[in-house]
mmCIF file of C-alpha atoms in Angstrom:
data_model
loop_
_atom_site.group_PDB
_atom_site.id
_atom_site.type_symbol
_atom_site.label_atom_id
_atom_site.label_comp_id
_atom_site.label_asym_id
_atom_site.label_seq_id
_atom_site.Cartn_x
_atom_site.Cartn_y
_atom_site.Cartn_z
ATOM 1 C CA MET Y 24 26.684 92.022 28.874
ATOM 2 C CA THR Y 25 24.927 88.771 29.743
ATOM 3 C CA TYR Y 26 23.412 88.181 33.158
ATOM 4 C CA VAL Y 27 20.940 85.877 34.896
ATOM 5 C CA VAL Y 28 18.185 87.534 36.875
ATOM 6 C CA THR Y 29 15.964 85.707 39.386
ATOM 7 C CA PRO Y 30 12.939 87.328 41.056
ATOM 8 C CA GLN Y 31 13.006 86.893 44.825
ATOM 9 C CA ARG Y 32 9.447 85.518 44.829
ATOM 10 C CA ALA Y 33 10.366 83.069 42.034
ATOM 11 C CA TYR Y 34 8.110 84.822 39.524
ATOM 12 C CA PHE Y 35 8.064 88.149 37.681
ATOM 13 C CA ASP Y 36 4.277 87.966 37.478
ATOM 14 C CA PRO Y 37 1.791 85.745 39.393
ATOM 15 C CA THR Y 38 0.773 84.170 36.082
ATOM 16 C CA GLN Y 39 4.167 82.435 35.956
ATOM 17 C CA ARG Y 40 3.354 80.709 39.232
ATOM 18 C CA ARG Y 41 0.010 79.549 37.834
ATOM 19 C CA PHE Y 42 1.794 78.241 34.747
ATOM 20 C CA ARG Y 43 3.870 75.952 36.954
ATOM 21 C CA GLU Y 44 0.808 74.816 38.908
ATOM 22 C CA ASN Y 45 -0.798 73.764 35.614
ATOM 23 C CA GLY Y 46 2.264 71.959 34.245
ATOM 24 C CA VAL Y 47 3.257 74.680 31.786
ATOM 25 C CA THR Y 48 7.006 75.293 31.393
ATOM 26 C CA LEU Y 49 8.376 78.736 30.615
ATOM 27 C CA GLU Y 50 10.869 78.595 27.730
ATOM 28 C CA SER Y 51 11.655 82.161 26.648
ATOM 29 C CA ILE Y 52 10.464 85.730 26.206
ATOM 30 C CA HIS Y 53 10.545 86.932 22.606
ATOM 31 C CA GLU Y 54 9.397 90.465 23.334
ATOM 32 C CA VAL Y 55 8.187 92.629 26.206
ATOM 33 C CA ASP Y 56 7.187 96.274 26.152
ATOM 34 C CA ILE Y 57 5.235 98.963 27.993
ATOM 35 C CA LEU Y 58 2.688 100.696 25.771
ATOM 36 C CA THR Y 59 1.700 104.350 25.980
ATOM 37 C CA ASP Y 60 -1.498 103.472 27.873
ATOM 38 C CA GLY Y 61 0.562 101.796 30.606
ATOM 39 C CA THR Y 62 -0.296 98.212 29.684
ATOM 40 C CA ILE Y 63 2.394 95.617 29.067
ATOM 41 C CA THR Y 64 2.673 93.354 26.042
ATOM 42 C CA VAL Y 65 4.726 90.178 26.238
ATOM 43 C CA PHE Y 66 5.369 87.415 23.703
ATOM 44 C CA LEU Y 67 6.141 84.155 25.525
ATOM 45 C CA GLU Y 68 7.248 80.734 24.354
ATOM 46 C CA VAL Y 69 6.066 77.928 26.624
ATOM 47 C CA THR Y 70 5.744 74.153 26.651
ATOM 48 C CA GLY Y 71 2.407 72.677 27.653
ATOM 49 C CA GLU Y 72 -1.103 71.885 26.509
ATOM 50 C CA VAL Y 73 -3.195 74.798 25.288
ATOM 51 C CA SER Y 74 -5.920 73.860 27.774
ATOM 52 C CA ALA Y 75 -3.376 74.045 30.612
ATOM 53 C CA ILE Y 76 -2.166 77.416 29.384
ATOM 54 C CA ARG Y 77 -5.721 78.754 29.342
ATOM 55 C CA ARG Y 78 -6.348 77.429 32.859
ATOM 56 C CA SER Y 79 -3.448 79.571 34.012
ATOM 57 C CA PHE Y 80 -5.465 82.706 33.294
ATOM 58 C CA ASP Y 81 -8.298 83.605 35.605
ATOM 59 C CA GLU Y 82 -11.224 84.648 33.430
ATOM 60 C CA ASP Y 83 -12.073 87.296 35.991
ATOM 61 C CA LEU Y 84 -8.511 88.616 36.150
ATOM 62 C CA PRO Y 85 -9.040 92.358 35.719
ATOM 63 C CA ARG Y 86 -5.427 92.917 34.664
ATOM 64 C CA LEU Y 87 -5.676 90.771 31.532
ATOM 65 C CA VAL Y 88 -6.604 92.808 28.454
ATOM 66 C CA HIS Y 89 -5.850 90.326 25.664
ATOM 67 C CA CYS Y 90 -4.548 86.775 25.282
ATOM 68 C CA GLU Y 91 -3.731 84.893 22.089
ATOM 69 C CA ILE Y 92 -2.245 81.388 21.957
ATOM 70 C CA ASN Y 93 -0.695 79.831 18.853
ATOM 71 C CA ARG Y 94 0.379 76.198 18.954
ATOM 72 C CA THR Y 95 3.591 75.250 17.124
ATOM 73 C CA HIS Y 96 5.086 71.802 16.548
ATOM 74 C CA ARG Y 97 6.813 71.582 19.933
ATOM 75 C CA THR Y 98 5.848 74.674 21.889
ATOM 76 C CA ALA Y 99 3.162 77.325 22.147
ATOM 77 C CA MET Y 100 3.511 81.056 21.583
ATOM 78 C CA VAL Y 101 1.488 83.182 23.986
ATOM 79 C CA GLN Y 102 0.869 86.857 23.319
ATOM 80 C CA LEU Y 103 -0.426 88.783 26.325
ATOM 81 C CA ARG Y 104 -1.455 92.329 27.018
ATOM 82 C CA TYR Y 105 -2.158 93.164 30.635
ATOM 83 C CA ARG Y 106 -2.077 95.841 33.298
ATOM 84 C CA PRO Y 107 1.188 95.504 35.216
ATOM 85 C CA THR Y 108 1.736 94.877 38.885
ATOM 86 C CA GLU Y 109 3.927 97.323 40.773
ATOM 87 C CA PHE Y 110 6.847 94.894 40.437
ATOM 88 C CA ASN Y 111 6.241 94.447 36.684
ATOM 89 C CA ARG Y 112 6.562 98.151 36.137
ATOM 90 C CA ALA Y 113 9.556 98.544 38.453
ATOM 91 C CA ILE Y 114 11.556 95.807 36.692
ATOM 92 C CA LEU Y 115 10.836 97.210 33.216
ATOM 93 C CA GLU Y 116 11.267 100.924 33.916
ATOM 94 C CA PRO Y 117 15.114 100.803 33.897
ATOM 95 C CA HIS Y 118 15.020 99.465 30.327
ATOM 96 C CA ARG Y 119 13.014 102.514 29.278
ATOM 97 C CA ASN Y 120 15.280 104.968 31.051
ATOM 98 C CA HIS Y 121 18.658 103.886 29.657
ATOM 99 C CA ALA Y 122 20.075 103.557 26.123
ATOM 100 C CA VAL Y 123 20.293 99.769 26.309
ATOM 101 C CA PHE Y 124 19.080 97.167 23.808
ATOM 102 C CA ILE Y 125 17.875 93.690 24.727
ATOM 103 C CA GLN Y 126 18.830 90.695 22.606
ATOM 104 C CA TYR Y 127 15.775 88.483 22.174
ATOM 105 C CA PRO Y 128 14.849 85.875 23.044
ATOM 106 C CA MET Y 129 15.504 86.006 26.780
ATOM 107 C CA VAL Y 130 15.750 82.380 27.912
ATOM 108 C CA PHE Y 131 14.432 80.877 31.144
ATOM 109 C CA VAL Y 132 17.408 78.882 32.440
ATOM 110 C CA ASP Y 133 15.539 77.760 35.579
ATOM 111 C CA PRO Y 134 11.797 77.877 34.862
ATOM 112 C CA MET Y 135 10.866 76.759 38.385
ATOM 113 C CA ARG Y 136 12.329 79.996 39.753
ATOM 114 C CA SER Y 137 11.716 82.120 36.641
ATOM 115 C CA SER Y 138 15.482 82.638 36.323
ATOM 116 C CA LEU Y 139 16.021 84.497 33.074
ATOM 117 C CA LYS Y 140 19.211 84.876 31.012
ATOM 118 C CA VAL Y 141 19.383 88.357 29.515
ATOM 119 C CA THR Y 142 21.870 89.842 27.046
ATOM 120 C CA VAL Y 143 21.971 93.619 26.689
ATOM 121 C CA ALA Y 144 24.120 96.061 24.747
ATOM 122 C CA GLY Y 145 24.784 99.758 25.038
ATOM 123 C CA PRO Y 146 27.180 102.341 26.462
ATOM 124 C CA SER Y 147 28.955 101.029 29.556
ATOM 125 C CA GLU Y 148 27.509 103.662 31.883
ATOM 126 C CA ASP Y 149 23.947 102.856 30.832
ATOM 127 C CA VAL Y 150 24.475 99.104 31.135
ATOM 128 C CA GLN Y 151 26.031 99.457 34.591
ATOM 129 C CA GLN Y 152 23.170 101.647 35.773
ATOM 130 C CA LEU Y 153 20.615 99.196 34.383
ATOM 131 C CA VAL Y 154 22.289 96.324 36.219
ATOM 132 C CA ALA Y 155 22.452 98.289 39.475
ATOM 133 C CA GLU Y 156 18.765 99.192 39.355
ATOM 134 C CA THR Y 157 17.747 95.647 38.416
ATOM 135 C CA ARG Y 158 19.909 94.201 41.189
ATOM 136 C CA ASP Y 159 18.029 96.337 43.725
ATOM 137 C CA LEU Y 160 14.879 94.401 42.812
ATOM 138 C CA THR Y 161 16.144 90.877 42.071
ATOM 139 C CA ASP Y 162 19.011 88.436 42.454
ATOM 140 C CA LEU Y 163 21.348 89.147 39.539
ATOM 141 C CA THR Y 164 24.536 87.373 38.483
ATOM 142 C CA VAL Y 165 26.674 88.738 35.656
ATOM 143 C CA GLU Y 166 28.032 86.005 33.369
ATOM 144 C CA THR Y 167 29.982 87.877 30.683
ATOM 145 C CA VAL Y 168 30.989 91.426 29.872
ATOM 146 C CA SER Y 169 32.003 92.611 26.399
ATOM 147 C CA GLU Y 170 33.132 96.018 25.237
ATOM 148 C CA TYR Y 171 30.452 98.035 23.489
ATOM 149 C CA ASP Y 172 31.152 98.127 19.738
ATOM 150 C CA HIS Y 173 30.249 101.517 18.276
ATOM 151 C CA THR Y 174 30.868 100.174 14.760
ATOM 152 C CA ALA Y 175 27.803 97.949 14.991
ATOM 153 C CA SER Y 176 25.830 100.665 13.220
ATOM 154 C CA GLN Y 177 27.685 99.628 10.056
ATOM 155 C CA GLN Y 178 25.518 96.525 10.060
ATOM 156 C CA LEU Y 179 22.586 98.716 9.047
ATOM 157 C CA TYR Y 180 24.021 98.874 5.563
ATOM 158 C CA GLU Y 181 23.947 95.081 5.332
ATOM 159 C CA LEU Y 182 20.223 94.856 5.998
ATOM 160 C CA THR Y 183 17.936 94.096 3.079
ATOM 161 C CA ALA Y 184 16.043 96.971 1.483
ATOM 162 C CA ARG Y 185 12.818 95.690 3.041
ATOM 163 C CA GLN Y 186 14.392 95.464 6.497
ATOM 164 C CA ARG Y 187 15.678 99.025 6.229
ATOM 165 C CA GLU Y 188 12.224 100.183 5.134
ATOM 166 C CA VAL Y 189 10.549 98.513 8.116
ATOM 167 C CA LEU Y 190 13.153 99.845 10.545
ATOM 168 C CA SER Y 191 12.937 103.368 9.134
ATOM 169 C CA THR Y 192 9.138 103.360 9.271
ATOM 170 C CA ALA Y 193 9.181 102.085 12.855
ATOM 171 C CA TYR Y 194 11.525 104.903 13.811
ATOM 172 C CA GLU Y 195 9.452 107.555 12.045
ATOM 173 C CA CYS Y 196 6.265 106.299 13.707
ATOM 174 C CA GLY Y 197 7.830 106.691 17.139
ATOM 175 C CA TYR Y 198 8.254 102.988 17.908
ATOM 176 C CA TYR Y 199 11.674 103.630 19.466
ATOM 177 C CA GLU Y 200 10.594 106.635 21.507
ATOM 178 C CA VAL Y 201 10.376 106.330 25.310
ATOM 179 C CA PRO Y 202 7.597 105.602 25.985
ATOM 180 C CA ARG Y 203 6.729 104.045 22.648
ATOM 181 C CA GLU Y 204 4.362 106.054 20.482
ATOM 182 C CA ALA Y 205 3.472 103.309 17.998
ATOM 183 C CA THR Y 206 2.558 99.631 17.884
ATOM 184 C CA TYR Y 207 3.173 96.939 15.277
ATOM 185 C CA GLU Y 208 -0.327 97.661 13.996
ATOM 186 C CA ASP Y 209 0.507 101.334 13.418
ATOM 187 C CA ILE Y 210 3.652 100.432 11.485
ATOM 188 C CA ALA Y 211 1.813 97.746 9.503
ATOM 189 C CA LEU Y 212 -0.750 100.311 8.322
ATOM 190 C CA LYS Y 213 2.055 102.433 6.888
ATOM 191 C CA LEU Y 214 3.662 99.453 5.163
ATOM 192 C CA ASP Y 215 0.464 97.711 4.052
ATOM 193 C CA CYS Y 216 1.380 94.412 5.690
ATOM 194 C CA SER Y 217 0.434 92.412 8.781
ATOM 195 C CA ALA Y 218 1.414 93.365 12.324
ATOM 196 C CA SER Y 219 2.949 89.922 12.827
ATOM 197 C CA SER Y 220 5.198 90.484 9.794
ATOM 198 C CA VAL Y 221 6.362 93.811 11.236
ATOM 199 C CA GLY Y 222 7.093 92.213 14.590
ATOM 200 C CA GLN Y 223 9.022 89.333 13.072
ATOM 201 C CA THR Y 224 11.110 91.663 10.900
ATOM 202 C CA LEU Y 225 11.944 94.074 13.727
ATOM 203 C CA ARG Y 226 12.894 91.238 16.084
ATOM 204 C CA ARG Y 227 15.267 89.816 13.463
ATOM 205 C CA ILE Y 228 16.842 93.230 12.886
ATOM 206 C CA GLU Y 229 17.235 93.954 16.599
ATOM 207 C CA SER Y 230 18.627 90.499 17.312
ATOM 208 C CA ARG Y 231 21.186 90.869 14.524
ATOM 209 C CA LEU Y 232 22.331 94.321 15.612
ATOM 210 C CA VAL Y 233 22.603 93.378 19.277
ATOM 211 C CA THR Y 234 24.406 90.124 18.463
ATOM 212 C CA VAL Y 235 27.031 92.031 16.480
ATOM 213 C CA THR Y 236 27.382 94.601 19.244
ATOM 214 C CA VAL Y 237 28.063 92.103 22.026
ATOM 215 C CA ALA Y 238 29.776 89.380 20.001
ATOM 216 C CA ASN Y 239 32.784 87.888 21.721
ATOM 217 C CA ARG Y 240 36.060 89.085 20.276
ATOM 218 C CA PRO Y 241 39.576 87.930 21.203
ATOM 219 C CA GLY Y 242 41.083 90.100 23.904
ATOM 220 C CA ARG Y 243 37.864 92.039 24.430
ATOM 221 C CA GLN Y 244 35.737 89.735 26.552
ATOM 222 C CA SER Y 245 36.206 89.110 30.247
ATOM 223 C CA GLU Y 246 34.530 86.675 32.551
ATOM 224 C CA THR Y 247 33.211 88.086 35.802
ATOM 225 C CA GLN Y 248 30.820 87.394 38.589
ATOM 226 C CA ASN Y 249 30.365 91.017 39.563
ATOM 227 C CA ALA Y 250 29.266 93.943 37.450
#
């Protein structure tokens, strides 16, 4: 299922409002997660000067635990770890409580209102419950619905040996437990590689599996405006 979700205050977190005030444009979210200590990690892609991005963070902001900014050719990648607001936690909790996968990246289709296009996959009952709980908190419009493909697991056999090793290690470390019991750093220690390499590999695997699961197929996809 693909839907567009818009927070009623026009931001999921106050930092997004400060981004706009400083001329920084939200492009996409490449990862978001709640860690076992209750903090949130998010990997954002934005457009704007690094100085403007830094101005968007109050140095005295007690919620901010870590911030790292990496400039690319056209955009900047911002990795944050912070203590969530009540709304942050409420909007993410449904994703932890249901057997639903997110296809990354999630794209901001209207950055001025923080409208975010999200594609998820999973059993119909879980997806419907996720949508219902999210709709209680935000404005949500369903764009497409596809039948859940249980044969997507066959794609595991088409992963490279290295990808299967990373995925298996992540699973064994508890990365896919709810709440998560491991970080990229924990997995990297087991594999003797960098945390960024683990993250990149897992995101590629997850994106591939979710894409296959929700891929449009003749006679299977329907267009709808209501879940």
